[in-house]
Coordinates of C-alpha atoms and ligand atoms in Angstrom, one line a residue:
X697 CA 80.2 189.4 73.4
X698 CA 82.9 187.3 74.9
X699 CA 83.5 186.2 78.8
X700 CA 84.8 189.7 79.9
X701 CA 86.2 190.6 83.3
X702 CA 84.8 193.3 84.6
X703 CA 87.6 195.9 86.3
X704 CA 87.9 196.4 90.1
X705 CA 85.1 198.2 90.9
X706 CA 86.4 200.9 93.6
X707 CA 83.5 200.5 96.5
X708 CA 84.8 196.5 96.3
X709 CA 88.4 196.7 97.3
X710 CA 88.9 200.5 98.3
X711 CA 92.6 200.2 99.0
X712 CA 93.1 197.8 95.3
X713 CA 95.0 200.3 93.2
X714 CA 94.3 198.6 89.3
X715 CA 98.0 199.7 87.8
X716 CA 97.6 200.1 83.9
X717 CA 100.5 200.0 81.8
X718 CA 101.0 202.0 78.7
X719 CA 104.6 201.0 77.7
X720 CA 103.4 200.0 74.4
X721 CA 101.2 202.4 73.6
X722 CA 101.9 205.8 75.2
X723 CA 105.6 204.4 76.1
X724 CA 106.2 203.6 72.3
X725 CA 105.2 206.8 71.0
X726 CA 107.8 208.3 72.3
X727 CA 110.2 209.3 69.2
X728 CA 112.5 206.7 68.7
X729 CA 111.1 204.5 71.1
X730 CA 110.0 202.1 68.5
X731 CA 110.0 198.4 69.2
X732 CA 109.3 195.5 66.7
X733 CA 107.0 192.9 66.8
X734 CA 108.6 190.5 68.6
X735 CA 110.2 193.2 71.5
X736 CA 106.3 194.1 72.0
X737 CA 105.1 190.3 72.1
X738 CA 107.9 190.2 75.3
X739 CA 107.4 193.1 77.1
X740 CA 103.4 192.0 77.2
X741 CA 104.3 189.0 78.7
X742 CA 107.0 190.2 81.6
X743 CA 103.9 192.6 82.3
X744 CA 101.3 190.4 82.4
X745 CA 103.3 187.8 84.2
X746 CA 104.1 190.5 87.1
X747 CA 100.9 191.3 88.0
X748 CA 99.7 194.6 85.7
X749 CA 96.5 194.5 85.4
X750 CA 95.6 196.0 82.1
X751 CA 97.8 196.7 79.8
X752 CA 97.6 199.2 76.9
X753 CA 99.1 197.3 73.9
X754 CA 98.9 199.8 71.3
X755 CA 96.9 202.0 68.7
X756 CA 95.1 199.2 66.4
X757 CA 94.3 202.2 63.9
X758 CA 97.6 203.4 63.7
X759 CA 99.2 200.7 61.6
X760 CA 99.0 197.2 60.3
X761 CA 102.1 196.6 62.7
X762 CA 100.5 198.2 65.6
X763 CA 97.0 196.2 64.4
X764 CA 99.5 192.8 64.7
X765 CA 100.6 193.2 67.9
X766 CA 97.8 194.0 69.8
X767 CA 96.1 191.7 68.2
X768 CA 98.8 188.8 69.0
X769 CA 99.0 190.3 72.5
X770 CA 95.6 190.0 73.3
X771 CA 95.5 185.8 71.9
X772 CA 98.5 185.1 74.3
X773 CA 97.6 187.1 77.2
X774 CA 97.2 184.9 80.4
X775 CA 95.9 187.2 83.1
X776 CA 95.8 191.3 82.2
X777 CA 93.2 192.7 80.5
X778 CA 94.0 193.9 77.2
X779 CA 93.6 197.2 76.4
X780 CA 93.4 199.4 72.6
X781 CA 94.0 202.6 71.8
X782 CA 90.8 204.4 70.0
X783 CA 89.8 207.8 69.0
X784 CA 86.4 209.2 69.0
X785 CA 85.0 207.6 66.3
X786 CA 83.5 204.6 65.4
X787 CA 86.2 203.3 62.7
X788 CA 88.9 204.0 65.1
X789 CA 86.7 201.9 67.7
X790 CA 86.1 198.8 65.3
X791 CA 89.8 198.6 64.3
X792 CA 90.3 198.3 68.4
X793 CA 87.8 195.9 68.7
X794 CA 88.8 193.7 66.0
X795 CA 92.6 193.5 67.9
X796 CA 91.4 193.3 71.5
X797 CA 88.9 191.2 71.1
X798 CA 90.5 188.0 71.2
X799 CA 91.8 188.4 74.6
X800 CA 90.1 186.8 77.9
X801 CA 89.2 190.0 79.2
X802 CA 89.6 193.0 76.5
X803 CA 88.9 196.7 76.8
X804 CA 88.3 199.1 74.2
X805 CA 89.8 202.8 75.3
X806 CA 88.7 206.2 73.7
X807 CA 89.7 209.4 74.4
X808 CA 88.6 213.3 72.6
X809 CA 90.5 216.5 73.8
X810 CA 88.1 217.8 75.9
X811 CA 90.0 221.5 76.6
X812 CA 89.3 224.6 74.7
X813 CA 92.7 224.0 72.8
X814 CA 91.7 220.5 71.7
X815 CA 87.9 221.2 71.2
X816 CA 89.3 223.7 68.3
X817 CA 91.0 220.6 66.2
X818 CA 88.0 219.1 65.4
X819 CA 86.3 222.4 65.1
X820 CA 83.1 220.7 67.4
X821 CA 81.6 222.9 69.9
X822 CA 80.8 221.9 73.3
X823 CA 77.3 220.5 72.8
X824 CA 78.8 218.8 69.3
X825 CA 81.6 217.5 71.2
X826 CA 79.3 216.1 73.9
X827 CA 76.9 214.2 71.4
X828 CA 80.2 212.4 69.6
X829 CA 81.3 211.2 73.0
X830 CA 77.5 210.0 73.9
X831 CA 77.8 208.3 70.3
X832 CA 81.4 206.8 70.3
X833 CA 81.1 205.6 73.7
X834 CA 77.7 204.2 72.7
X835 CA 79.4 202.4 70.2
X836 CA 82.5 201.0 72.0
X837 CA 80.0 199.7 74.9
X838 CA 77.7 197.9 72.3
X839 CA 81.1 195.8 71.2
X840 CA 82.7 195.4 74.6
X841 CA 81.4 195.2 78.2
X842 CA 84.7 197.0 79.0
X843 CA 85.0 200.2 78.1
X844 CA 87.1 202.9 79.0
X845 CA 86.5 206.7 78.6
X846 CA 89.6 209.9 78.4
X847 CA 89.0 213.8 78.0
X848 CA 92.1 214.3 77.1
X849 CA 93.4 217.4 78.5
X850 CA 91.3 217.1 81.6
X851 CA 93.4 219.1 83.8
X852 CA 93.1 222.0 81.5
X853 CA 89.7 221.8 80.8
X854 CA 86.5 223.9 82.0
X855 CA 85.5 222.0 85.4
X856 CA 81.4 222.3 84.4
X857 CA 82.3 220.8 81.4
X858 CA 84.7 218.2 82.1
X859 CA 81.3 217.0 84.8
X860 CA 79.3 217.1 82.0
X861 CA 81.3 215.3 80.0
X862 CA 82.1 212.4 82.7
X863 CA 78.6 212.0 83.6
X864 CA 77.2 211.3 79.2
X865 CA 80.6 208.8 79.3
X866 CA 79.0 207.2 82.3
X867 CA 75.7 207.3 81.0
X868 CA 77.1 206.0 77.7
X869 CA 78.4 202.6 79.2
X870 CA 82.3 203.7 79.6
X871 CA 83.1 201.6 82.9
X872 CA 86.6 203.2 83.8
X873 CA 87.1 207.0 83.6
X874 CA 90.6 208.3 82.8
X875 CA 91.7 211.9 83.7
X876 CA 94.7 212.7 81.7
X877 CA 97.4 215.2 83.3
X878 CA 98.3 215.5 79.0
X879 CA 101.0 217.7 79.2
X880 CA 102.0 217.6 82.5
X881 CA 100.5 220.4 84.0
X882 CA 98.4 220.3 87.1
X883 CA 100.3 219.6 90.7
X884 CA 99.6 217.2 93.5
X885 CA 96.7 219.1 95.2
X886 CA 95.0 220.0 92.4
X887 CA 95.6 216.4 91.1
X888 CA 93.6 215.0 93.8
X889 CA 90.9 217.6 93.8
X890 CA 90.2 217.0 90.5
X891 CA 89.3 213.6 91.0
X892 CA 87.6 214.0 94.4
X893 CA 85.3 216.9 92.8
X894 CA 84.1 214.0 90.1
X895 CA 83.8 211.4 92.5
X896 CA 81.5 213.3 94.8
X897 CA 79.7 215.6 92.4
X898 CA 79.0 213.8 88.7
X899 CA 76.2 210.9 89.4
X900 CA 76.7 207.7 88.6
X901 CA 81.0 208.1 89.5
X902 CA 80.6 205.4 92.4
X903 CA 79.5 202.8 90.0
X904 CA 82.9 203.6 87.6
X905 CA 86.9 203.4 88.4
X906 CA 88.2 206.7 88.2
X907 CA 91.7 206.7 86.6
X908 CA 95.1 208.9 86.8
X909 CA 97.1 209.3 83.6
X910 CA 99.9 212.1 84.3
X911 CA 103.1 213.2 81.8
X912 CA 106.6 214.3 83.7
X913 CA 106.8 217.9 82.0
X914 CA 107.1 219.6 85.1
X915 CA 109.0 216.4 87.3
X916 CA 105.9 215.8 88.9
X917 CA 104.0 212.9 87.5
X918 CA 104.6 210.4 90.6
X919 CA 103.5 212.8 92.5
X920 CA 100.1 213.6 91.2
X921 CA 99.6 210.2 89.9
X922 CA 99.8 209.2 93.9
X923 CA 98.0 212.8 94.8
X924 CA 94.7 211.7 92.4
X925 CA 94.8 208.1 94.4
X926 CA 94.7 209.9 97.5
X927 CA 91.6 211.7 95.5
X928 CA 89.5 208.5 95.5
X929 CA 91.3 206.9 91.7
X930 CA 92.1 203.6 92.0
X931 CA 93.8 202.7 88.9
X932 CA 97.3 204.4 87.7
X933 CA 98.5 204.5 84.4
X934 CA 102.2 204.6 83.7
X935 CA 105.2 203.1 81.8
X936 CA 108.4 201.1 82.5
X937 CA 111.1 203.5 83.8
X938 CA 108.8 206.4 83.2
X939 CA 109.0 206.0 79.0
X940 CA 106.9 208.3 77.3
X941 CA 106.5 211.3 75.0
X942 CA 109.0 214.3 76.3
X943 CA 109.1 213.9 79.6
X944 CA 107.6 210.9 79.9
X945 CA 104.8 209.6 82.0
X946 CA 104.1 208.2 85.5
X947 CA 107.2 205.8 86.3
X948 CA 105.3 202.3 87.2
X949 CA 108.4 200.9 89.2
X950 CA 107.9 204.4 91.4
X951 CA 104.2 204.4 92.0
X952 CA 104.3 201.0 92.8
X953 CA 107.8 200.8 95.0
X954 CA 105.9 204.5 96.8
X955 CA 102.8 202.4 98.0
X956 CA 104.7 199.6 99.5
X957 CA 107.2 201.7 101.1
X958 CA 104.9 204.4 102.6
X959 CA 102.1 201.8 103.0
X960 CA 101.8 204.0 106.5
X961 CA 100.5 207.1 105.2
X962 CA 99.3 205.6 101.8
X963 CA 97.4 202.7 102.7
X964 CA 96.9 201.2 99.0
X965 CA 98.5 198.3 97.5
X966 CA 99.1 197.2 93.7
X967 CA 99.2 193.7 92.5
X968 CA 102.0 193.9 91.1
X969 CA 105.2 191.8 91.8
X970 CA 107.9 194.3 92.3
X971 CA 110.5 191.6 92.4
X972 CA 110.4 191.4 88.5
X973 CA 110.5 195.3 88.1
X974 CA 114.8 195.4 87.4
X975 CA 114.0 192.8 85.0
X976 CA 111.2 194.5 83.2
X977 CA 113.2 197.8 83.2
X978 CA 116.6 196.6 81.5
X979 CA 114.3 195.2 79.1
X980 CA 112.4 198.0 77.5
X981 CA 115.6 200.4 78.2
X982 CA 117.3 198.1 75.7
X983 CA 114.0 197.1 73.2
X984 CA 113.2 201.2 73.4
X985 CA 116.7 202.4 72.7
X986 CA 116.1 204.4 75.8
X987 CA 119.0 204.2 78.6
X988 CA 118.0 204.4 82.3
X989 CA 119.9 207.6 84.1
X990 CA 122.1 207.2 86.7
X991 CA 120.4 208.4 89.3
X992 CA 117.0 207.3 88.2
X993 CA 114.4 206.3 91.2
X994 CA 114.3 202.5 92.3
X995 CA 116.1 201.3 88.5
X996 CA 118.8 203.9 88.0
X997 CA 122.4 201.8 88.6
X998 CA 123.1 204.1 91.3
X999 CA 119.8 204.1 92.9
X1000 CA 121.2 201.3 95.7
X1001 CA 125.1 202.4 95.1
X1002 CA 126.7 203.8 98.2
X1003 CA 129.5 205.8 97.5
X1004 CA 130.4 207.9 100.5
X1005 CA 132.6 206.5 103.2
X1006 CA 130.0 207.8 105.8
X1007 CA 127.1 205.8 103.9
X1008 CA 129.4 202.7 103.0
X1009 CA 130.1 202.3 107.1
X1010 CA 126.5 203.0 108.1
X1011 CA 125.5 200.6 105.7
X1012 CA 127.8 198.2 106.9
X1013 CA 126.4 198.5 110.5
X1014 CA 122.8 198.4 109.7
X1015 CA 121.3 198.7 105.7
X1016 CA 118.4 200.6 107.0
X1017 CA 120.9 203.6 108.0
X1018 CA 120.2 204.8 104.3
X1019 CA 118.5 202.4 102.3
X1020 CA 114.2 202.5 102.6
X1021 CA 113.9 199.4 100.6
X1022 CA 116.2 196.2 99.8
X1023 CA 117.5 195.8 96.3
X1024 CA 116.2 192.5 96.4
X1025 CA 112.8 194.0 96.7
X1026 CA 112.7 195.4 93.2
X1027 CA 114.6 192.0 91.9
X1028 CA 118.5 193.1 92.3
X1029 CA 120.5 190.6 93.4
X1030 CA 122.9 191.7 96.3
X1031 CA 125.8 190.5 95.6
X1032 CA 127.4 190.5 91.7
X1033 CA 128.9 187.5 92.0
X1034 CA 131.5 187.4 89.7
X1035 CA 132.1 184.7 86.6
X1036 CA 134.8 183.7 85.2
X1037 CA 136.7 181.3 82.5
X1038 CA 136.6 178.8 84.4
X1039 CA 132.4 178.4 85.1
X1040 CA 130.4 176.0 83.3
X1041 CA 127.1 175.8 81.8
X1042 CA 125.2 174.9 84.9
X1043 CA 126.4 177.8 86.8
X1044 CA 126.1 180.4 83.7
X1045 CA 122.5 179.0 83.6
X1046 CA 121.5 179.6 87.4
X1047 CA 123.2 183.1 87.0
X1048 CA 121.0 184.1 84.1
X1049 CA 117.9 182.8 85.7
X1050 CA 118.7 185.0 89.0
X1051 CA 118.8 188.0 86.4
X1052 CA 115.4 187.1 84.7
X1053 CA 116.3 185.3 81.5
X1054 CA 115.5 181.2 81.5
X1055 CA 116.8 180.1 78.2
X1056 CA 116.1 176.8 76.3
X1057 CA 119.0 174.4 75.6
X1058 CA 120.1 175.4 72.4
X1059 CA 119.6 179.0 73.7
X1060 CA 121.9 178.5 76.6
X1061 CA 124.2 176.8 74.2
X1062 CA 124.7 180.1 71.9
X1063 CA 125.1 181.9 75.2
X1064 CA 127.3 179.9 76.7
X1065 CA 130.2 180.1 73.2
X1066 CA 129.7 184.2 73.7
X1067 CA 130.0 184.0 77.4
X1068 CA 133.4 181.4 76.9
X1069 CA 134.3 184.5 74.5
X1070 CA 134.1 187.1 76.6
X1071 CA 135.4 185.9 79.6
X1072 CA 138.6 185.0 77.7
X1073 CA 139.1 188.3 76.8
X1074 CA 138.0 189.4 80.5
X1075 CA 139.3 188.6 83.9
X1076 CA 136.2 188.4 85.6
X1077 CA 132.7 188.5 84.2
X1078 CA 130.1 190.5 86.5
X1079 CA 126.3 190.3 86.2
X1080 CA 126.1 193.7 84.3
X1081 CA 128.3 192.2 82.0
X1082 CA 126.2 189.3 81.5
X1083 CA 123.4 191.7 81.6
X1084 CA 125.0 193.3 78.5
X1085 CA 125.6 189.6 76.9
X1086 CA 122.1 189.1 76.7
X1087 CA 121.3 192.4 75.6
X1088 CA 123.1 191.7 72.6
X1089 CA 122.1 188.1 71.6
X1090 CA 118.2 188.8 72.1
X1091 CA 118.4 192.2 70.3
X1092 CA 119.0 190.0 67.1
X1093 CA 115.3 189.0 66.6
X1094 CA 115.3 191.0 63.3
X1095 CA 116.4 189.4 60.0
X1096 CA 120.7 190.6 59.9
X1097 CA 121.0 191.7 56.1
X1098 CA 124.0 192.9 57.3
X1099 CA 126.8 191.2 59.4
X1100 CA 130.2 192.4 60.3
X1101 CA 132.6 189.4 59.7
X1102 CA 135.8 191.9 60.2
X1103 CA 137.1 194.5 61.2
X1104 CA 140.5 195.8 61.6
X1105 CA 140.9 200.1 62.8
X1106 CA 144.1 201.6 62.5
X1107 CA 143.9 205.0 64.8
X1108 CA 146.3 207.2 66.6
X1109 CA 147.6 210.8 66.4
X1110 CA 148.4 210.5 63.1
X1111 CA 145.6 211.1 61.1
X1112 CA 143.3 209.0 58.8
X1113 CA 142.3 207.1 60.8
X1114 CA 141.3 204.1 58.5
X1115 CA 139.0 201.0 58.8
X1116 CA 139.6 198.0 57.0
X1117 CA 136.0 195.9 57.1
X1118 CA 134.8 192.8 55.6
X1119 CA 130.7 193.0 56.0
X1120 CA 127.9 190.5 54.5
X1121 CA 125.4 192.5 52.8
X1122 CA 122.9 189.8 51.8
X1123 CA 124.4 186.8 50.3
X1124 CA 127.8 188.9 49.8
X1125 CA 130.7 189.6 51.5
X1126 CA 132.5 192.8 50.5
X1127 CA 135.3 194.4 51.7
X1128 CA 135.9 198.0 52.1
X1129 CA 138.9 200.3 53.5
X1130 CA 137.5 203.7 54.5
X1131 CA 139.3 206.7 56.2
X1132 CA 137.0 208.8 58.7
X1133 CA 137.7 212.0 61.3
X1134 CA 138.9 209.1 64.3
X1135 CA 138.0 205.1 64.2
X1136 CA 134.4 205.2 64.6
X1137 CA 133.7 207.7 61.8
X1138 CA 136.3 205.4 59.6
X1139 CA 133.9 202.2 60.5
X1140 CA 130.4 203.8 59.8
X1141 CA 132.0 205.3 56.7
X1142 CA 133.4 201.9 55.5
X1143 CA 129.2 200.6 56.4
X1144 CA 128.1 203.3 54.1
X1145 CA 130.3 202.4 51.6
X1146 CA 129.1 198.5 51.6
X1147 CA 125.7 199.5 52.3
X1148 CA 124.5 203.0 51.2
X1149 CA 121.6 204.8 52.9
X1150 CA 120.3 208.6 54.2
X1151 CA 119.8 207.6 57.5
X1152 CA 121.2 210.4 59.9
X1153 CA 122.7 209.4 62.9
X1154 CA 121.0 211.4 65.8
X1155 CA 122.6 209.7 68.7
X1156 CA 125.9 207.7 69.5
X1157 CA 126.6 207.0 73.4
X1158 CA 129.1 205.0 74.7
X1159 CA 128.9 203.6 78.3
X1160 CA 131.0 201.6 80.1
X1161 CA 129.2 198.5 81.3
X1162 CA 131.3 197.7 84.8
X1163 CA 135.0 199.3 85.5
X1164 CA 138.6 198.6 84.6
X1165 CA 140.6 199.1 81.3
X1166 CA 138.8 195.7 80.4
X1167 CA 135.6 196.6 80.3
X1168 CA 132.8 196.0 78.0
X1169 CA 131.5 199.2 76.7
X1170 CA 127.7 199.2 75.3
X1171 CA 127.4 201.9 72.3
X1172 CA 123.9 202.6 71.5
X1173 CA 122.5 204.7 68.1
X1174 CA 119.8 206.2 67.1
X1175 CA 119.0 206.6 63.2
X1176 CA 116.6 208.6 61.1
X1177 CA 115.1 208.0 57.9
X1178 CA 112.4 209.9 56.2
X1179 CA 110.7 210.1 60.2
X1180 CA 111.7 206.4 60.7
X1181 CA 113.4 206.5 63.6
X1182 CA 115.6 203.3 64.6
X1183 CA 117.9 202.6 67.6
X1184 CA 120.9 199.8 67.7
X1185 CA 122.5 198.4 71.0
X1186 CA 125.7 196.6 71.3
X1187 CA 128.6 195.5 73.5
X1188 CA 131.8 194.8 73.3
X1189 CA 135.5 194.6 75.6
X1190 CA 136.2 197.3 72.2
X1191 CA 134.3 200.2 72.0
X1192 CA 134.8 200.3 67.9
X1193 CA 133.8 196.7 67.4
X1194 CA 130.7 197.8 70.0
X1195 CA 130.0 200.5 67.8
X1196 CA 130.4 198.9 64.5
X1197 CA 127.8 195.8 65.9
X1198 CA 125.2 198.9 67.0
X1199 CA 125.3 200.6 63.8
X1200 CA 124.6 197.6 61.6
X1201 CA 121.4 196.7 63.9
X1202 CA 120.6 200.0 63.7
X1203 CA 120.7 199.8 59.6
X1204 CA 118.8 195.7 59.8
X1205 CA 116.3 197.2 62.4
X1206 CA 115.8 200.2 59.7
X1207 CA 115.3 197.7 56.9
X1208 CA 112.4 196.0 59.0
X1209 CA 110.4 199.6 59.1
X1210 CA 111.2 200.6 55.5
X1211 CA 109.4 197.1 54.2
X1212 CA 106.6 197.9 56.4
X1213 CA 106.1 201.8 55.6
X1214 CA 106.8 200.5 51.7
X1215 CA 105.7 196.7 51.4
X1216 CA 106.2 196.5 47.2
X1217 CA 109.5 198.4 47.4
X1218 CA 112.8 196.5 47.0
X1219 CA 114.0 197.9 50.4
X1220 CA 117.5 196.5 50.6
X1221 CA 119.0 197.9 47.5
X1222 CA 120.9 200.5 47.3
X1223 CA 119.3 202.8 45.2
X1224 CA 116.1 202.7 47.9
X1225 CA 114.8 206.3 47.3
X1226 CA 118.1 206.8 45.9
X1227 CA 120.2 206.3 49.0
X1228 CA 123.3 207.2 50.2
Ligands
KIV1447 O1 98.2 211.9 77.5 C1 97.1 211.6 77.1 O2 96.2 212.4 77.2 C2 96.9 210.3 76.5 C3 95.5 210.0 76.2 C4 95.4 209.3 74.9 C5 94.9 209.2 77.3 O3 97.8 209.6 76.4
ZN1448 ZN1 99.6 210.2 77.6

């Protein structure tokens, strides 16, 4: 066994909340939230660098590519613990252990669907089900001194069972018991009864952290994720901006922004930095495909806009007339300063820095010739727009088979509209003129053309990045291919030319997951299960 850190114990710190992230696990399996390698490898490190303390880095059974980045997670890992995803049995468990176990502190985590519903999927009655958890838990403890324990469905399971079935996990070495809310059902009260009717009546709960996983289905997975805290849990799980599976799960930006600012009534604290959290956030909305909303708690773009004359003047007077935390507490700078033409490299570099990114020399370099672009074509550059820059030049970590070179739209009232494009595929540039129902359906038509596929476009959004005629817009897709589902970003002062740029990462990011799902296959051809 390696140098483990053991978690938090509760009894040790009773106001330590542990905050567990599950971006990458639970956050990713949210359909079309799929992130590459590299994506994963970065979002791991802006959440071990602010302070999470474990974070869940995938489902090491689940695929080679899932295998890979835990595993690479867990060697670069400075401070969080890192965390697997395992079912109830013991092949599922090794796979985990092999991945996590390279990191300074590693945890393996198993769950079973404890509820009537799930007990019926593996067909295992209650005192079956019991011995498999004594036996897989068993297992997992024998390989790591960190082990942690979920019956899934908690909330809608029998409460003499779900005791019986916390105390053999205790018994069986788990060290952290999860209670998952798994489809978002239970409510703040019954939240933190749950947890308060383990902790006082199964023996053996004060020697183990009790833990709070809760899905959005219902809007209220803050709520009991603070509720069961209140209940005696002391670690939360939860994703960046509240990614998940339908609804989503806890947000971690709201638990933790809830327990500084009513610190009064809720005297917990996180270790968390919540200075990095606007950073983090723009960073898996772009990676995940996933935009923020508007209106979205502590990250939406409006969530520290004030609009009304009334609020604008009260503001003026005194910011605490209607603002209960500083944008600067959650990392947004106040002001948006604007760039323009004439800065320079120096200031471009500061600027980027206050908005999370520190780039390299040669980095800053590429930058800087898109920046000098953009602001040509742009009167004044503002920090959303730079915000969208950046977007764009580190979503090209993946291999670009294609490349637009050219593009030229004619459009109007008078129908076709008509593309004329010039786009490397490989090693060749072709050029194609295709006609389409408006300019956007020309473009993707004249892709096709170059580059045929039977990926469906699902989604196509267009946003407009700051305000005036000149501004950027950012266009993101989502594709689908044979249940690979893909997601492009891009921006652009023209929305076609944004669109065009989204729809060809779109198609490069889909290449990446077709050589993975069919390693031998000659994936960039066209006749790839006879495309197109
Ligand atoms: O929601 C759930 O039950 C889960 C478990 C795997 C913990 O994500
Ligand atoms: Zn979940």
């Amino acid at each position: 066994m390696t140098d483990q850190t053991k978690p938090v114990p509760p009894q040790a710190d009773k106001s330590r909340v542990l905050i567990f992230d599950t971006t990458l696990r639970d956050g990713e399996q949210s359909p079309g939230a799929t992130m590459t390698h590299n994506e994963k490898l970065e979002i791991a490190e802006l959440l071990d660098e602010m302070g999470v303390d474990i974070i869940e880095a995938g489902f090491p059974i689940a695929s080679e590519g899932d295998f890979e980045a835990v595993t690479e997670i867990a060697q670069r890992a400075k401070s969080s613990v890192i965390c697997g995803l395992a079912r109830a049995n013991f092949k599922d468990i090794d796979r985990c252990w092999e991945a996590v176990k390279h990191a300074k502190s590693p945890r393996i985590h198993t769950f079973i669907g404890t509820s009537p519903l799930h007990r019926a999927i593996p067909n295992l009655d209650m005192d079956e089900m019991a011995e498999r958890i004594h036996d897989t838990v068993t297992h997992a403890r024998n390989l790591c001194d960190n082990v942690q324990w979920s019956p899934m469905d908690a909330t809608r399971t029998e409460t003499d069972y779900l005791k019986r079935v916390v105390e053999i996990a205790i018994k069986a070495g788990a060290t952290t018991i999860n209670i998952p809310d798994t489809v978002g059902y239970t409510a703040p009260r019954e939240s933190a009864d749950i947890i308060r009717m383990l902790i006082e009546s199964v023996p053996g709960a004060d020697e183990v952290v009790f833990a709070t996983h809760c899905h959005n289905d219902l809007g209220m997975a803050t709520a009991n994720a603070l509720a069961a805290v209140e209940g005696g849990a002391r670690q939360i799980e939860c994703t960046i901006n509240g990614l998940g599976e339908r609804a989503g799960n806890t947000a971690l930006e709201e638990v933790v922004m809830a327990l500084k600012v009513r610190h009064d009534i809720m005297p917990y604290h996180t270790g968390v930095d919540a200075t990095k959290i606007m950073h983090i956030s723009r960073r898996v909305a772009t990676v995940s495909g996933f935009a923020v909303q508007y209106n979205k708690a502590i990250v939406g773009k409006n969530a520290f806009a004030h609009e009304s004359g009334i609020h604008q003047d009260g503001m003026l007077k005194n910011a605490e007339t209607f603002e209960i935390m500083r944008p600067e507490d959650v990392g947004l700078s106040e002001t948006s300063i604007v760039m323009g033409k004439h800065s320079g490299r120096a200031a471009l570099r500061a600027k980027l820095k206050e908005l999370g990114y520190e780039l390299a020399d040669n980095q800053l370099n590429d930058v800087f010739v898109r920046f000098k672009a953009l602001a040509d074509r742009k009167k004044e550059v503002f920090e959303d727009d730079l915000i969208a820059l950046m977007r764009d030049y580190t979503g090209q970590d993946v291999e670009e088979h294609l490349e637009i070179k050219f593009l030229r739209v004619i459009c109007g009232t008078e129908a076709p509209q008509s593309a004329d494009l010039t786009i490397r595929v490989g090693e060749e540039d072709r050029q194609i003129t295709a006609q389409g129902d408006g300019p956007v359906d020309a473009v993707f038509n004249a892709v096709k053309e170059a580059f045929p596929h039977g990926a469906r476009l699902n989604v196509y959004q267009v946003h407009a990045v700051t305000e005036g005629t000149d501004a950027q817009a950012t266009v993101s897709v989502r594709m689908e291919e044979d249940g690979r589902i893909v997601t492009g970003e891009a921006a652009d002062t023209d929305t076609v030319v944004a669109s065009a740029k989204a729809y060809v990462k779109a198609l490069n990011r889909l290449l990446v997951r077709r050589q993975k799902s069919d390693p031998d296959a000659d994936v960039k051809t066209v006749s790839y299960k006879d495309a197109g």
